[in-house]
Short mmCIF file of C-alpha atoms in Angstrom, two decimals:
data_model
loop_
_atom_site.label_atom_id
_atom_site.label_comp_id
_atom_site.label_asym_id
_atom_site.label_seq_id
_atom_site.Cartn_x
_atom_site.Cartn_y
_atom_site.Cartn_z
CA UNK A 1279 7.78 -38.70 -41.72
CA UNK A 1280 6.64 -35.29 -40.45
CA UNK A 1281 5.81 -34.57 -36.47
CA UNK A 1282 2.53 -33.63 -35.31
CA UNK A 1283 3.34 -30.37 -33.64
CA UNK A 1284 1.47 -28.13 -31.24
CA UNK A 1285 2.67 -24.42 -31.02
CA UNK A 1286 0.88 -21.20 -28.94
CA UNK A 1287 1.10 -17.92 -30.06
CA UNK A 1288 1.95 -18.93 -33.61
CA UNK A 1289 0.09 -16.13 -35.92
CA UNK A 1290 2.87 -13.51 -35.53
CA UNK A 1291 6.76 -12.44 -34.72
CA UNK A 1292 8.81 -15.58 -33.84
CA UNK A 1293 5.68 -18.11 -33.52
CA UNK A 1294 4.43 -17.41 -37.36
CA UNK A 1295 7.83 -17.63 -38.60
CA UNK A 1296 8.36 -21.01 -36.71
CA UNK A 1297 5.13 -22.06 -38.18
CA UNK A 1298 6.30 -21.01 -41.67
CA UNK A 1299 9.91 -23.65 -41.18
CA UNK A 1300 7.99 -26.35 -39.84
CA UNK A 1301 5.68 -26.19 -43.05
CA UNK A 1302 8.72 -26.16 -45.01
CA UNK A 1303 10.24 -29.19 -43.85
CA UNK A 1304 6.68 -31.08 -43.87
CA UNK A 1305 5.44 -31.00 -40.41
CA UNK A 1306 1.85 -31.11 -39.19
CA UNK A 1307 1.03 -28.01 -36.75
CA UNK A 1308 -1.65 -27.17 -34.52
CA UNK A 1309 -1.63 -23.27 -34.24
CA UNK A 1310 -3.15 -21.90 -31.09
CA UNK A 1311 -3.59 -18.10 -30.85
CA UNK A 1312 -6.18 -15.10 -30.12
CA UNK A 1313 -6.70 -13.93 -33.80
CA UNK A 1314 -6.01 -15.35 -36.74
CA UNK A 1315 -7.59 -12.68 -39.13
CA UNK A 1316 -4.11 -11.88 -40.58
CA UNK A 1317 -2.74 -15.80 -40.39
CA UNK A 1318 -1.19 -16.59 -43.94
CA UNK A 1319 -1.37 -20.04 -43.85
CA UNK A 1320 -5.42 -20.90 -42.59
CA UNK A 1321 -5.79 -22.62 -45.72
CA UNK A 1322 -2.53 -24.63 -45.92
CA UNK A 1323 -3.08 -28.60 -45.68
CA UNK A 1324 -0.57 -28.86 -42.75
CA UNK A 1325 -2.12 -26.33 -40.25
CA UNK A 1326 -5.05 -26.61 -38.00
CA UNK A 1327 -6.12 -23.30 -36.16
CA UNK A 1328 -7.50 -22.88 -32.68
CA UNK A 1329 -8.54 -19.71 -31.17
CA UNK A 1330 -7.92 -19.79 -27.85
CA UNK A 1331 -6.46 -17.72 -25.09
CA UNK A 1332 -4.20 -19.29 -22.98
CA UNK A 1333 -5.06 -16.83 -19.98
CA UNK A 1334 -7.74 -19.52 -19.49
CA UNK A 1335 -5.37 -21.75 -17.79
CA UNK A 1336 -8.23 -24.26 -16.54
CA UNK A 1337 -9.45 -24.75 -19.72
CA UNK A 1338 -6.00 -26.19 -21.06
CA UNK A 1339 -6.59 -29.76 -19.78
CA UNK A 1340 -10.10 -30.14 -22.17
CA UNK A 1341 -8.19 -28.46 -24.95
CA UNK A 1342 -5.10 -30.46 -24.95
CA UNK A 1343 -7.52 -33.61 -24.70
CA UNK A 1344 -9.42 -32.27 -27.60
CA UNK A 1345 -6.58 -32.00 -29.74
CA UNK A 1346 -5.04 -35.50 -28.58
CA UNK A 1347 -1.38 -36.79 -28.98
CA UNK A 1348 1.04 -35.30 -30.27
CA UNK A 1349 4.94 -35.45 -31.06
CA UNK A 1350 5.89 -32.03 -29.79
CA UNK A 1351 5.00 -29.04 -28.05
CA UNK A 1352 6.27 -25.40 -28.71
CA UNK A 1353 5.40 -22.95 -25.50
CA UNK A 1354 5.82 -19.72 -27.60
CA UNK A 1355 2.92 -17.39 -26.48
CA UNK A 1356 4.12 -14.69 -24.16
CA UNK A 1357 3.39 -10.93 -23.00
CA UNK A 1358 4.75 -7.78 -22.14
CA UNK A 1359 3.23 -5.14 -20.07
CA UNK A 1360 5.54 -2.49 -20.46
CA UNK A 1361 4.79 -1.05 -17.36
CA UNK A 1362 6.45 0.27 -14.06
CA UNK A 1363 6.91 -1.84 -10.93
CA UNK A 1364 5.32 1.19 -9.03
CA UNK A 1365 2.26 0.99 -11.54
CA UNK A 1366 1.54 -2.76 -11.79
CA UNK A 1367 -1.98 -3.64 -10.76
CA UNK A 1368 -2.58 -6.99 -9.40
CA UNK A 1369 -5.11 -7.98 -12.19
CA UNK A 1370 -2.11 -7.21 -14.83
CA UNK A 1371 0.41 -9.46 -12.57
CA UNK A 1372 -1.68 -12.26 -12.48
CA UNK A 1373 -2.63 -12.06 -16.29
CA UNK A 1374 0.95 -12.13 -17.25
CA UNK A 1375 2.02 -14.82 -14.74
CA UNK A 1376 -0.99 -17.00 -16.19
CA UNK A 1377 0.48 -16.40 -19.76
CA UNK A 1378 3.92 -16.50 -19.38
CA UNK A 1379 4.50 -19.08 -16.83
CA UNK A 1380 1.55 -20.79 -15.92
CA UNK A 1381 0.11 -21.87 -19.18
CA UNK A 1382 3.36 -23.32 -20.29
CA UNK A 1383 3.78 -25.42 -17.37
CA UNK A 1384 0.02 -26.68 -17.72
CA UNK A 1385 0.63 -27.36 -21.47
CA UNK A 1386 3.78 -29.62 -20.26
CA UNK A 1387 1.76 -31.35 -17.75
CA UNK A 1388 -0.94 -32.51 -19.92
CA UNK A 1389 0.73 -33.33 -23.29
CA UNK A 1390 3.37 -35.30 -21.01
CA UNK A 1391 0.56 -38.21 -20.29
CA UNK A 1392 0.80 -38.81 -24.28
CA UNK A 1393 4.23 -38.50 -23.84
CA UNK A 1394 4.52 -40.71 -21.13
CA UNK A 1395 2.44 -43.40 -22.91
CA UNK A 1396 4.22 -43.64 -25.78
CA UNK A 1397 8.20 -42.94 -24.84
CA UNK A 1398 9.14 -40.15 -26.35
CA UNK A 1399 8.10 -36.47 -26.69
CA UNK A 1400 9.71 -33.25 -26.99
CA UNK A 1401 8.70 -29.57 -25.73
CA UNK A 1402 10.62 -26.16 -26.35
CA UNK A 1403 9.90 -23.39 -23.90
CA UNK A 1404 10.68 -19.68 -25.61
CA UNK A 1405 12.21 -17.84 -22.96
CA UNK A 1406 13.72 -14.58 -23.18
CA UNK A 1407 17.23 -13.48 -22.28
CA UNK A 1408 15.28 -10.87 -19.76
CA UNK A 1409 15.32 -14.02 -17.24
CA UNK A 1410 18.86 -14.05 -16.97
CA UNK A 1411 19.90 -9.98 -16.93
CA UNK A 1412 16.41 -8.50 -15.84
CA UNK A 1413 14.04 -6.53 -18.09
CA UNK A 1414 12.35 -3.01 -17.22
CA UNK A 1415 9.40 -5.11 -16.88
CA UNK A 1416 9.81 -6.50 -13.64
CA UNK A 1417 7.29 -9.57 -14.04
CA UNK A 1418 8.25 -10.55 -17.26
CA UNK A 1419 11.61 -11.48 -16.57
CA UNK A 1420 10.29 -13.11 -13.12
CA UNK A 1421 8.19 -15.08 -15.64
CA UNK A 1422 10.57 -15.89 -17.75
CA UNK A 1423 13.11 -16.89 -15.41
CA UNK A 1424 10.48 -18.94 -14.13
CA UNK A 1425 10.08 -20.52 -17.43
CA UNK A 1426 13.60 -21.48 -17.47
CA UNK A 1427 13.65 -23.00 -14.12
CA UNK A 1428 10.46 -25.14 -15.12
CA UNK A 1429 12.23 -26.13 -18.41
CA UNK A 1430 15.13 -27.84 -16.19
CA UNK A 1431 12.71 -29.22 -13.94
CA UNK A 1432 10.67 -31.42 -16.07
CA UNK A 1433 13.67 -32.63 -18.07
CA UNK A 1434 14.77 -33.71 -14.77
CA UNK A 1435 11.89 -35.26 -14.48
CA UNK A 1436 10.96 -36.44 -17.48
CA UNK A 1437 14.20 -36.93 -19.59
CA UNK A 1438 14.52 -40.81 -18.43
CA UNK A 1439 11.22 -41.84 -19.74
CA UNK A 1440 12.68 -40.66 -23.07
CA UNK A 1441 10.81 -37.02 -23.09
CA UNK A 1442 13.07 -34.17 -24.41
CA UNK A 1443 12.27 -30.31 -22.70
CA UNK A 1444 14.90 -27.62 -23.52
CA UNK A 1445 14.26 -24.00 -24.05
CA UNK A 1446 15.49 -20.90 -25.94
CA UNK A 1447 16.43 -17.32 -24.35
CA UNK A 1448 16.53 -14.73 -26.84
CA UNK A 1449 18.08 -11.60 -26.89
CA UNK A 1450 16.14 -8.57 -28.41
CA UNK A 1451 14.33 -9.60 -31.79
CA UNK A 1452 13.42 -7.54 -34.47
CA UNK A 1453 9.44 -8.19 -34.66
CA UNK A 1454 6.97 -5.65 -34.80
CA UNK A 1455 7.49 -5.19 -30.76
CA UNK A 1456 10.76 -3.68 -31.20
CA UNK A 1457 10.02 -2.13 -34.73
CA UNK A 1458 7.25 -0.06 -33.39
CA UNK A 1459 8.75 0.89 -30.01
CA UNK A 1460 10.09 4.29 -29.21
CA UNK A 1461 13.67 5.12 -28.75
CA UNK A 1462 14.83 3.08 -26.01
CA UNK A 1463 18.44 3.70 -24.22
CA UNK A 1464 18.79 0.14 -22.62
CA UNK A 1465 17.74 -1.65 -26.17
CA UNK A 1466 20.28 1.13 -27.89
CA UNK A 1467 23.06 -0.36 -25.63
CA UNK A 1468 22.08 -4.06 -25.99
CA UNK A 1469 21.99 -3.72 -29.61
CA UNK A 1470 25.32 -2.04 -29.40
CA UNK A 1471 26.88 -4.82 -27.51
CA UNK A 1472 26.00 -7.55 -30.12
CA UNK A 1473 28.84 -8.65 -32.42
CA UNK A 1474 26.47 -8.14 -35.13
CA UNK A 1475 25.32 -4.78 -33.82
CA UNK A 1476 21.59 -5.39 -34.35
CA UNK A 1477 18.87 -7.58 -33.30
CA UNK A 1478 18.12 -11.13 -34.31
CA UNK A 1479 15.47 -11.80 -37.37
CA UNK A 1480 12.47 -13.80 -36.36
CA UNK A 1481 13.84 -16.43 -38.73
CA UNK A 1482 17.02 -16.76 -37.04
CA UNK A 1483 15.44 -17.73 -33.44
CA UNK A 1484 13.07 -19.76 -35.02
CA UNK A 1485 15.61 -21.92 -36.95
CA UNK A 1486 16.88 -22.55 -33.45
CA UNK A 1487 13.11 -23.67 -32.12
CA UNK A 1488 12.76 -25.96 -34.98
CA UNK A 1489 15.81 -27.62 -34.56
CA UNK A 1490 15.02 -28.32 -30.82
CA UNK A 1491 11.52 -29.53 -31.93
CA UNK A 1492 12.33 -31.88 -34.62
CA UNK A 1493 15.48 -32.15 -35.59
CA UNK A 1494 18.32 -32.05 -32.60
CA UNK A 1495 19.72 -35.47 -30.88
CA UNK A 1496 17.92 -36.77 -28.12
CA UNK A 1497 20.91 -36.20 -25.54
CA UNK A 1498 20.24 -32.78 -25.74
CA UNK A 1499 17.60 -31.94 -23.07
CA UNK A 1500 17.63 -29.87 -19.89
CA UNK A 1501 18.99 -26.70 -22.12
CA UNK A 1502 19.11 -23.11 -22.38
CA UNK A 1503 20.11 -22.09 -25.52
CA UNK A 1504 21.27 -18.37 -25.66
CA UNK A 1505 20.25 -16.44 -28.63
CA UNK A 1506 22.08 -13.00 -27.96
CA UNK A 1507 25.01 -12.65 -30.55
CA UNK A 1508 27.30 -12.27 -27.25
CA UNK A 1509 25.29 -10.14 -25.02
CA UNK A 1510 25.52 -10.89 -21.74
CA UNK A 1511 24.79 -8.28 -19.15
CA UNK A 1512 24.00 -4.63 -19.60
CA UNK A 1513 24.80 -2.55 -16.45
CA UNK A 1514 22.40 0.01 -14.78
CA UNK A 1515 20.30 -0.01 -18.33
CA UNK A 1516 16.74 -1.15 -16.71
#
């Protein structure tokens, strides 16, 4: 029987591929995104779309209440600013913290009300290798590190109640963000240090997310699965 799964940022990249794989496995998906103009599953009977900007954190409780009971939450929405730490404005810092950290924590808090009532539920957070090795976008790395901490903290709080909270931490993924980026020495060195000498595909990361969302054993809880093909640390290439 298919699960009812809520995913944020499901209109492109890893999120879109995750939606595709969840459809193939027979699940019913609620996709939150800002722009559905190029979304290919708009007419799928398994998919409901909600146009919403997750930076509007104060509106998330009402949104979750409107959506109602779900089985799984996938916190995928995230942004990077590609701004030097010298140049970050207070508004840019506030925005990235809201999207990458405040919003997913608020979604977990709100959906856990339903999970606690029925004694089960799953959360998958999409973090990043940047949380562990640093990133040129300082606040991107900081917020993703915070998301990993939130994953472990919520697993500690909710695990004994039958709720699994896990995360994935991908390295470089071949999405439009990388494909359209200018030459980058750090990225080249990261890719060179992988066993396969390439970035992950969105499908490869999505397979792990789907496994955690609907297929992994209940004992897998509070885990952070690194998807970086052997890259652990790249010295002085920030």
